[in-house]
Amino acid sequence: MNSEYKQQDMDYNTTEDTARIYESIANRMNGFLYRSRHDKSFTMLNLAGVVKKVTGYSEKDLLDNNRLSYMSLIHQDDTERLDRVIAQGIKNKTNWNVDYRIKRADGTIQWVNEHGGPVFNDLGEVAFIEGVIADISQRKAEENERHKKMEDVGGTSNQIINQTQKILQVLKTLKMLSLNASIEAARAGEAGRGFAVVADQVKELADETGKSAQSITQLMGELEAKLVEASE
């Protein structure tokens, strides 16, 4: 009889140790492990990790929808997409990996990533949904910063295009003036020296072209620097 009690105690201790291990791992990944029912609210049955840090709610608030369901935290613009991803995973019997937003207890928006998958029973029916939900706010902030930098690059590129168009237009005008000056000078002979005015205009346009070229050089340097920064 004593040996039976001892075995039960060992089994109990093993279960406790396993739970503590899972809790420790979940705390280190800035997220939490979950298992839920496969119902409309995805009712949480088990939670382990930094639930309150991520959601602003305690485990007790979310377990069995005691205060509210986890599903109710999901941003309304992401709910339909998440439903599709989960439905596809269940259909294909595969895991899913999806980013979405939740509304924390303090009203702020939190980006999370969910790695989840279905658990099937012996009848091939979905018994549970389980997985990991992690805080990815830092990653999203970095992605937004990269996106902003790329927008800056796009703005610089547009400026380069505009400057290039100006140069092309100036060059076209220069060609026309040069051609007309050559024709008139040939007709006027010695008097063609009077076309010095035209030459001055050509010089003025050439100077403008030079300024535009310098502007393009500067913009190209800025573009290169921004591309290097965006790629880091």
PDB file of C-alpha atoms in Angstrom:
ATOM      1  CA  MET A   1       0.000   0.000   0.000  1.00  0.00           C
ATOM      2  CA  ASN A   2       2.820   2.382   0.892  1.00  0.00           C
ATOM      3  CA  SER A   3       4.439   1.779  -2.469  1.00  0.00           C
ATOM      4  CA  GLU A   4       1.196   2.769  -4.213  1.00  0.00           C
ATOM      5  CA  TYR A   5       1.050   6.068  -2.313  1.00  0.00           C
ATOM      6  CA  LYS A   6       4.694   6.673  -3.080  1.00  0.00           C
ATOM      7  CA  GLN A   7       4.087   6.125  -6.803  1.00  0.00           C
ATOM      8  CA  GLN A   8       1.117   8.508  -6.716  1.00  0.00           C
ATOM      9  CA  ASP A   9       3.261  11.136  -5.016  1.00  0.00           C
ATOM     10  CA  MET A  10       5.972  10.704  -7.636  1.00  0.00           C
ATOM     11  CA  ASP A  11       3.433  11.062 -10.453  1.00  0.00           C
ATOM     12  CA  TYR A  12       2.015  14.184  -8.806  1.00  0.00           C
ATOM     13  CA  ASN A  13       5.469  15.704  -8.358  1.00  0.00           C
ATOM     14  CA  THR A  14       6.346  14.914 -11.968  1.00  0.00           C
ATOM     15  CA  THR A  15       3.195  16.699 -13.145  1.00  0.00           C
ATOM     16  CA  GLU A  16       4.026  19.713 -10.984  1.00  0.00           C
ATOM     17  CA  ASP A  17       7.602  19.791 -12.283  1.00  0.00           C
ATOM     18  CA  THR A  18       6.413  19.612 -15.879  1.00  0.00           C
ATOM     19  CA  ALA A  19       3.993  22.471 -15.287  1.00  0.00           C
ATOM     20  CA  ARG A  20       6.755  24.586 -13.763  1.00  0.00           C
ATOM     21  CA  ILE A  21       9.029  23.831 -16.713  1.00  0.00           C
ATOM     22  CA  TYR A  22       6.386  24.932 -19.209  1.00  0.00           C
ATOM     23  CA  GLU A  23       5.712  28.043 -17.142  1.00  0.00           C
ATOM     24  CA  SER A  24       9.409  28.901 -17.060  1.00  0.00           C
ATOM     25  CA  ILE A  25       9.824  28.432 -20.818  1.00  0.00           C
ATOM     26  CA  ALA A  26       6.742  30.525 -21.590  1.00  0.00           C
ATOM     27  CA  ASN A  27       7.955  33.358 -19.351  1.00  0.00           C
ATOM     28  CA  ARG A  28      11.265  33.512 -21.213  1.00  0.00           C
ATOM     29  CA  MET A  29       9.679  33.913 -24.642  1.00  0.00           C
ATOM     30  CA  ASN A  30       7.622  36.991 -23.672  1.00  0.00           C
ATOM     31  CA  GLY A  31       4.360  35.216 -24.297  1.00  0.00           C
ATOM     32  CA  PHE A  32       2.197  32.364 -23.109  1.00  0.00           C
ATOM     33  CA  LEU A  33       1.128  28.839 -23.943  1.00  0.00           C
ATOM     34  CA  TYR A  34      -2.548  28.074 -24.315  1.00  0.00           C
ATOM     35  CA  ARG A  35      -5.048  25.307 -24.892  1.00  0.00           C
ATOM     36  CA  SER A  36      -8.633  26.167 -25.755  1.00  0.00           C
ATOM     37  CA  ARG A  37     -11.881  24.536 -26.745  1.00  0.00           C
ATOM     38  CA  HIS A  38     -12.825  24.512 -30.394  1.00  0.00           C
ATOM     39  CA  ASP A  39     -15.867  26.692 -29.905  1.00  0.00           C
ATOM     40  CA  LYS A  40     -16.974  30.121 -31.088  1.00  0.00           C
ATOM     41  CA  SER A  41     -15.152  31.893 -28.264  1.00  0.00           C
ATOM     42  CA  PHE A  42     -12.111  29.587 -28.303  1.00  0.00           C
ATOM     43  CA  THR A  43     -12.638  29.222 -24.558  1.00  0.00           C
ATOM     44  CA  MET A  44      -9.291  29.056 -22.795  1.00  0.00           C
ATOM     45  CA  LEU A  45      -8.771  25.908 -20.712  1.00  0.00           C
ATOM     46  CA  ASN A  46      -5.064  26.218 -19.908  1.00  0.00           C
ATOM     47  CA  LEU A  47      -2.742  29.217 -19.851  1.00  0.00           C
ATOM     48  CA  ALA A  48       0.912  29.381 -18.844  1.00  0.00           C
ATOM     49  CA  GLY A  49       3.269  32.323 -19.133  1.00  0.00           C
ATOM     50  CA  VAL A  50       3.136  36.104 -19.031  1.00  0.00           C
ATOM     51  CA  VAL A  51      -0.563  36.379 -19.828  1.00  0.00           C
ATOM     52  CA  LYS A  52      -1.097  39.630 -17.927  1.00  0.00           C
ATOM     53  CA  LYS A  53       2.001  41.271 -19.397  1.00  0.00           C
ATOM     54  CA  VAL A  54       0.777  40.598 -22.929  1.00  0.00           C
ATOM     55  CA  THR A  55      -2.972  41.117 -22.546  1.00  0.00           C
ATOM     56  CA  GLY A  56      -3.359  43.177 -19.396  1.00  0.00           C
ATOM     57  CA  TYR A  57      -5.705  40.501 -18.013  1.00  0.00           C
ATOM     58  CA  SER A  58      -4.925  37.736 -15.539  1.00  0.00           C
ATOM     59  CA  GLU A  59      -5.151  34.069 -16.377  1.00  0.00           C
ATOM     60  CA  LYS A  60      -8.207  33.842 -14.126  1.00  0.00           C
ATOM     61  CA  ASP A  61      -9.945  36.550 -16.190  1.00  0.00           C
ATOM     62  CA  LEU A  62      -9.576  34.530 -19.388  1.00  0.00           C
ATOM     63  CA  LEU A  63      -9.864  30.921 -18.264  1.00  0.00           C
ATOM     64  CA  ASP A  64     -13.315  29.513 -19.051  1.00  0.00           C
ATOM     65  CA  ASN A  65     -14.285  33.072 -20.138  1.00  0.00           C
ATOM     66  CA  ASN A  66     -14.563  33.933 -16.444  1.00  0.00           C
ATOM     67  CA  ARG A  67     -14.437  37.666 -17.135  1.00  0.00           C
ATOM     68  CA  LEU A  68     -14.174  37.733 -20.903  1.00  0.00           C
ATOM     69  CA  SER A  69     -13.030  35.505 -23.750  1.00  0.00           C
ATOM     70  CA  TYR A  70      -9.648  35.816 -25.397  1.00  0.00           C
ATOM     71  CA  MET A  71     -11.451  36.019 -28.723  1.00  0.00           C
ATOM     72  CA  SER A  72     -13.092  39.258 -27.589  1.00  0.00           C
ATOM     73  CA  LEU A  73      -9.644  40.859 -27.276  1.00  0.00           C
ATOM     74  CA  ILE A  74      -8.789  40.383 -30.937  1.00  0.00           C
ATOM     75  CA  HIS A  75      -8.950  43.542 -33.035  1.00  0.00           C
ATOM     76  CA  GLN A  76     -12.112  43.615 -35.121  1.00  0.00           C
ATOM     77  CA  ASP A  77     -10.130  44.235 -38.320  1.00  0.00           C
ATOM     78  CA  ASP A  78      -8.101  41.052 -37.730  1.00  0.00           C
ATOM     79  CA  THR A  79     -10.827  38.673 -36.541  1.00  0.00           C
ATOM     80  CA  GLU A  80     -11.992  37.482 -39.956  1.00  0.00           C
ATOM     81  CA  ARG A  81      -8.436  36.905 -41.186  1.00  0.00           C
ATOM     82  CA  LEU A  82      -7.539  34.932 -38.064  1.00  0.00           C
ATOM     83  CA  ASP A  83     -10.677  32.809 -38.425  1.00  0.00           C
ATOM     84  CA  ARG A  84      -9.693  31.978 -42.012  1.00  0.00           C
ATOM     85  CA  VAL A  85      -6.157  31.020 -41.008  1.00  0.00           C
ATOM     86  CA  ILE A  86      -7.381  28.724 -38.213  1.00  0.00           C
ATOM     87  CA  ALA A  87     -10.053  27.172 -40.427  1.00  0.00           C
ATOM     88  CA  GLN A  88      -7.444  26.469 -43.106  1.00  0.00           C
ATOM     89  CA  GLY A  89      -5.097  24.927 -40.550  1.00  0.00           C
ATOM     90  CA  ILE A  90      -7.831  22.648 -39.242  1.00  0.00           C
ATOM     91  CA  LYS A  91      -8.862  21.649 -42.752  1.00  0.00           C
ATOM     92  CA  ASN A  92      -5.291  20.808 -43.754  1.00  0.00           C
ATOM     93  CA  LYS A  93      -4.395  19.427 -40.313  1.00  0.00           C
ATOM     94  CA  THR A  94      -1.428  21.784 -40.148  1.00  0.00           C
ATOM     95  CA  ASN A  95      -0.176  24.481 -37.799  1.00  0.00           C
ATOM     96  CA  TRP A  96      -0.637  28.201 -38.412  1.00  0.00           C
ATOM     97  CA  ASN A  97       1.627  31.171 -37.899  1.00  0.00           C
ATOM     98  CA  VAL A  98      -0.170  34.509 -37.886  1.00  0.00           C
ATOM     99  CA  ASP A  99       0.301  38.070 -36.615  1.00  0.00           C
ATOM    100  CA  TYR A 100      -2.665  40.053 -35.343  1.00  0.00           C
ATOM    101  CA  ARG A 101      -3.645  42.765 -32.892  1.00  0.00           C
ATOM    102  CA  ILE A 102      -5.382  42.527 -29.555  1.00  0.00           C
ATOM    103  CA  LYS A 103      -6.885  45.224 -27.350  1.00  0.00           C
ATOM    104  CA  ARG A 104      -5.269  45.187 -23.931  1.00  0.00           C
ATOM    105  CA  ALA A 105      -7.075  45.865 -20.660  1.00  0.00           C
ATOM    106  CA  ASP A 106      -5.784  49.471 -20.670  1.00  0.00           C
ATOM    107  CA  GLY A 107      -7.219  50.058 -24.154  1.00  0.00           C
ATOM    108  CA  THR A 108      -3.888  50.058 -25.997  1.00  0.00           C
ATOM    109  CA  ILE A 109      -3.307  47.943 -29.088  1.00  0.00           C
ATOM    110  CA  GLN A 110      -0.817  45.091 -28.819  1.00  0.00           C
ATOM    111  CA  TRP A 111       0.665  43.137 -31.719  1.00  0.00           C
ATOM    112  CA  VAL A 112       1.040  39.408 -31.094  1.00  0.00           C
ATOM    113  CA  ASN A 113       2.123  36.366 -33.062  1.00  0.00           C
ATOM    114  CA  GLU A 114       0.344  33.044 -32.713  1.00  0.00           C
ATOM    115  CA  HIS A 115       1.840  29.666 -33.537  1.00  0.00           C
ATOM    116  CA  GLY A 116      -1.041  27.270 -33.110  1.00  0.00           C
ATOM    117  CA  GLY A 117      -2.610  24.062 -34.302  1.00  0.00           C
ATOM    118  CA  PRO A 118      -5.527  21.656 -33.832  1.00  0.00           C
ATOM    119  CA  VAL A 119      -5.568  18.610 -31.565  1.00  0.00           C
ATOM    120  CA  PHE A 120      -7.707  15.776 -32.939  1.00  0.00           C
ATOM    121  CA  ASN A 121      -9.410  12.990 -30.995  1.00  0.00           C
ATOM    122  CA  ASP A 122      -9.663   9.345 -32.015  1.00  0.00           C
ATOM    123  CA  LEU A 123     -12.696  10.131 -34.173  1.00  0.00           C
ATOM    124  CA  GLY A 124     -10.748  12.676 -36.212  1.00  0.00           C
ATOM    125  CA  GLU A 125     -12.641  15.573 -34.660  1.00  0.00           C
ATOM    126  CA  VAL A 126     -11.021  18.713 -33.292  1.00  0.00           C
ATOM    127  CA  ALA A 127     -10.837  18.334 -29.529  1.00  0.00           C
ATOM    128  CA  PHE A 128      -8.683  21.352 -28.701  1.00  0.00           C
ATOM    129  CA  ILE A 129      -6.764  24.252 -30.140  1.00  0.00           C
ATOM    130  CA  GLU A 130      -3.338  24.892 -28.651  1.00  0.00           C
ATOM    131  CA  GLY A 131      -0.265  26.944 -29.274  1.00  0.00           C
ATOM    132  CA  VAL A 132       1.893  29.893 -28.301  1.00  0.00           C
ATOM    133  CA  ILE A 133       0.997  33.592 -28.314  1.00  0.00           C
ATOM    134  CA  ALA A 134       3.935  36.020 -28.106  1.00  0.00           C
ATOM    135  CA  ASP A 135       4.384  39.774 -27.854  1.00  0.00           C
ATOM    136  CA  ILE A 136       5.885  41.094 -31.117  1.00  0.00           C
ATOM    137  CA  SER A 137       5.442  44.818 -30.501  1.00  0.00           C
ATOM    138  CA  GLN A 138       9.176  45.476 -30.834  1.00  0.00           C
ATOM    139  CA  ARG A 139       9.364  43.595 -34.120  1.00  0.00           C
ATOM    140  CA  LYS A 140       6.391  45.523 -35.493  1.00  0.00           C
ATOM    141  CA  ALA A 141       7.936  48.832 -34.403  1.00  0.00           C
ATOM    142  CA  GLU A 142      11.112  47.908 -36.299  1.00  0.00           C
ATOM    143  CA  GLU A 143       9.076  46.913 -39.357  1.00  0.00           C
ATOM    144  CA  ASN A 144       7.214  50.233 -39.263  1.00  0.00           C
ATOM    145  CA  GLU A 145      10.506  52.109 -39.006  1.00  0.00           C
ATOM    146  CA  ARG A 146      11.878  50.232 -42.021  1.00  0.00           C
ATOM    147  CA  HIS A 147       8.675  50.979 -43.911  1.00  0.00           C
ATOM    148  CA  LYS A 148       9.031  54.685 -43.110  1.00  0.00           C
ATOM    149  CA  LYS A 149      12.625  54.657 -44.318  1.00  0.00           C
ATOM    150  CA  MET A 150      11.583  52.996 -47.557  1.00  0.00           C
ATOM    151  CA  GLU A 151       8.892  55.664 -48.016  1.00  0.00           C
ATOM    152  CA  ASP A 152      11.617  58.276 -47.599  1.00  0.00           C
ATOM    153  CA  VAL A 153      13.621  56.461 -50.258  1.00  0.00           C
ATOM    154  CA  GLY A 154      10.586  56.536 -52.539  1.00  0.00           C
ATOM    155  CA  GLY A 155      10.219  60.293 -51.999  1.00  0.00           C
ATOM    156  CA  THR A 156      13.873  60.852 -52.853  1.00  0.00           C
ATOM    157  CA  SER A 157      13.495  58.716 -55.967  1.00  0.00           C
ATOM    158  CA  ASN A 158      10.566  60.841 -57.113  1.00  0.00           C
ATOM    159  CA  GLN A 159      12.649  63.975 -56.671  1.00  0.00           C
ATOM    160  CA  ILE A 160      15.387  62.406 -58.783  1.00  0.00           C
ATOM    161  CA  ILE A 161      12.873  61.610 -61.500  1.00  0.00           C
ATOM    162  CA  ASN A 162      11.552  65.182 -61.472  1.00  0.00           C
ATOM    163  CA  GLN A 163      15.057  66.612 -61.716  1.00  0.00           C
ATOM    164  CA  THR A 164      15.890  64.230 -64.537  1.00  0.00           C
ATOM    165  CA  GLN A 165      12.826  65.365 -66.456  1.00  0.00           C
ATOM    166  CA  LYS A 166      13.979  68.964 -66.105  1.00  0.00           C
ATOM    167  CA  ILE A 167      17.397  68.059 -67.476  1.00  0.00           C
ATOM    168  CA  LEU A 168      15.862  66.266 -70.427  1.00  0.00           C
ATOM    169  CA  GLN A 169      13.710  69.276 -71.198  1.00  0.00           C
ATOM    170  CA  VAL A 170      16.683  71.632 -70.942  1.00  0.00           C
ATOM    171  CA  LEU A 171      18.788  69.445 -73.196  1.00  0.00           C
ATOM    172  CA  LYS A 172      15.999  69.383 -75.739  1.00  0.00           C
ATOM    173  CA  THR A 173      15.847  73.178 -75.696  1.00  0.00           C
ATOM    174  CA  LEU A 174      19.631  73.406 -76.005  1.00  0.00           C
ATOM    175  CA  LYS A 175      19.585  71.225 -79.083  1.00  0.00           C
ATOM    176  CA  MET A 176      16.922  73.377 -80.710  1.00  0.00           C
ATOM    177  CA  LEU A 177      18.747  76.620 -79.916  1.00  0.00           C
ATOM    178  CA  SER A 178      22.047  75.253 -81.137  1.00  0.00           C
ATOM    179  CA  LEU A 179      20.459  74.134 -84.379  1.00  0.00           C
ATOM    180  CA  ASN A 180      18.744  77.478 -84.960  1.00  0.00           C
ATOM    181  CA  ALA A 181      21.942  79.364 -84.114  1.00  0.00           C
ATOM    182  CA  SER A 182      23.906  77.309 -86.596  1.00  0.00           C
ATOM    183  CA  ILE A 183      21.365  77.915 -89.360  1.00  0.00           C
ATOM    184  CA  GLU A 184      21.170  81.663 -88.760  1.00  0.00           C
ATOM    185  CA  ALA A 185      24.922  82.047 -88.464  1.00  0.00           C
ATOM    186  CA  ALA A 186      25.373  80.311 -91.806  1.00  0.00           C
ATOM    187  CA  ARG A 187      22.852  82.608 -93.437  1.00  0.00           C
ATOM    188  CA  ALA A 188      24.286  85.801 -91.957  1.00  0.00           C
ATOM    189  CA  GLY A 189      27.900  85.121 -92.731  1.00  0.00           C
ATOM    190  CA  GLU A 190      30.104  87.790 -91.089  1.00  0.00           C
ATOM    191  CA  ALA A 191      27.063  89.265 -89.433  1.00  0.00           C
ATOM    192  CA  GLY A 192      26.563  85.973 -87.666  1.00  0.00           C
ATOM    193  CA  ARG A 193      28.639  87.304 -84.835  1.00  0.00           C
ATOM    194  CA  GLY A 194      25.479  89.012 -83.748  1.00  0.00           C
ATOM    195  CA  PHE A 195      24.215  85.657 -82.584  1.00  0.00           C
ATOM    196  CA  ALA A 196      26.314  86.047 -79.464  1.00  0.00           C
ATOM    197  CA  VAL A 197      23.016  86.665 -77.695  1.00  0.00           C
ATOM    198  CA  VAL A 198      21.948  83.176 -78.577  1.00  0.00           C
ATOM    199  CA  ALA A 199      25.244  81.858 -77.302  1.00  0.00           C
ATOM    200  CA  ASP A 200      24.599  83.580 -73.991  1.00  0.00           C
ATOM    201  CA  GLN A 201      21.219  81.917 -73.774  1.00  0.00           C
ATOM    202  CA  VAL A 202      22.821  78.570 -74.467  1.00  0.00           C
ATOM    203  CA  LYS A 203      25.361  79.233 -71.723  1.00  0.00           C
ATOM    204  CA  GLU A 204      22.577  80.144 -69.291  1.00  0.00           C
ATOM    205  CA  LEU A 205      20.743  76.932 -70.069  1.00  0.00           C
ATOM    206  CA  ALA A 206      23.975  74.969 -69.702  1.00  0.00           C
ATOM    207  CA  ASP A 207      24.489  76.485 -66.262  1.00  0.00           C
ATOM    208  CA  GLU A 208      20.967  75.497 -65.276  1.00  0.00           C
ATOM    209  CA  THR A 209      21.666  72.001 -66.497  1.00  0.00           C
ATOM    210  CA  GLY A 210      24.778  71.864 -64.379  1.00  0.00           C
ATOM    211  CA  LYS A 211      22.848  72.899 -61.265  1.00  0.00           C
ATOM    212  CA  SER A 212      20.247  70.210 -61.896  1.00  0.00           C
ATOM    213  CA  ALA A 213      23.008  67.649 -62.363  1.00  0.00           C
ATOM    214  CA  GLN A 214      24.518  68.663 -59.018  1.00  0.00           C
ATOM    215  CA  SER A 215      21.109  68.339 -57.398  1.00  0.00           C
ATOM    216  CA  ILE A 216      20.751  64.827 -58.812  1.00  0.00           C
ATOM    217  CA  THR A 217      24.194  63.894 -57.504  1.00  0.00           C
ATOM    218  CA  GLN A 218      23.213  65.067 -54.030  1.00  0.00           C
ATOM    219  CA  LEU A 219      19.882  63.243 -54.150  1.00  0.00           C
ATOM    220  CA  MET A 220      21.562  60.060 -55.311  1.00  0.00           C
ATOM    221  CA  GLY A 221      23.921  60.276 -52.352  1.00  0.00           C
ATOM    222  CA  GLU A 222      20.971  60.673 -49.976  1.00  0.00           C
ATOM    223  CA  LEU A 223      19.197  57.760 -51.638  1.00  0.00           C
ATOM    224  CA  GLU A 224      22.225  55.508 -51.268  1.00  0.00           C
ATOM    225  CA  ALA A 225      22.593  56.439 -47.599  1.00  0.00           C
ATOM    226  CA  LYS A 226      18.913  55.739 -46.925  1.00  0.00           C
ATOM    227  CA  LEU A 227      19.089  52.392 -48.690  1.00  0.00           C
ATOM    228  CA  VAL A 228      22.073  51.389 -46.560  1.00  0.00           C
ATOM    229  CA  GLU A 229      20.254  52.499 -43.414  1.00  0.00           C
ATOM    230  CA  ALA A 230      17.051  50.664 -44.415  1.00  0.00           C
ATOM    231  CA  SER A 231      18.933  47.437 -45.051  1.00  0.00           C
ATOM    232  CA  GLU A 232      20.553  47.392 -41.602  1.00  0.00           C
TER     233      GLU A 232
END
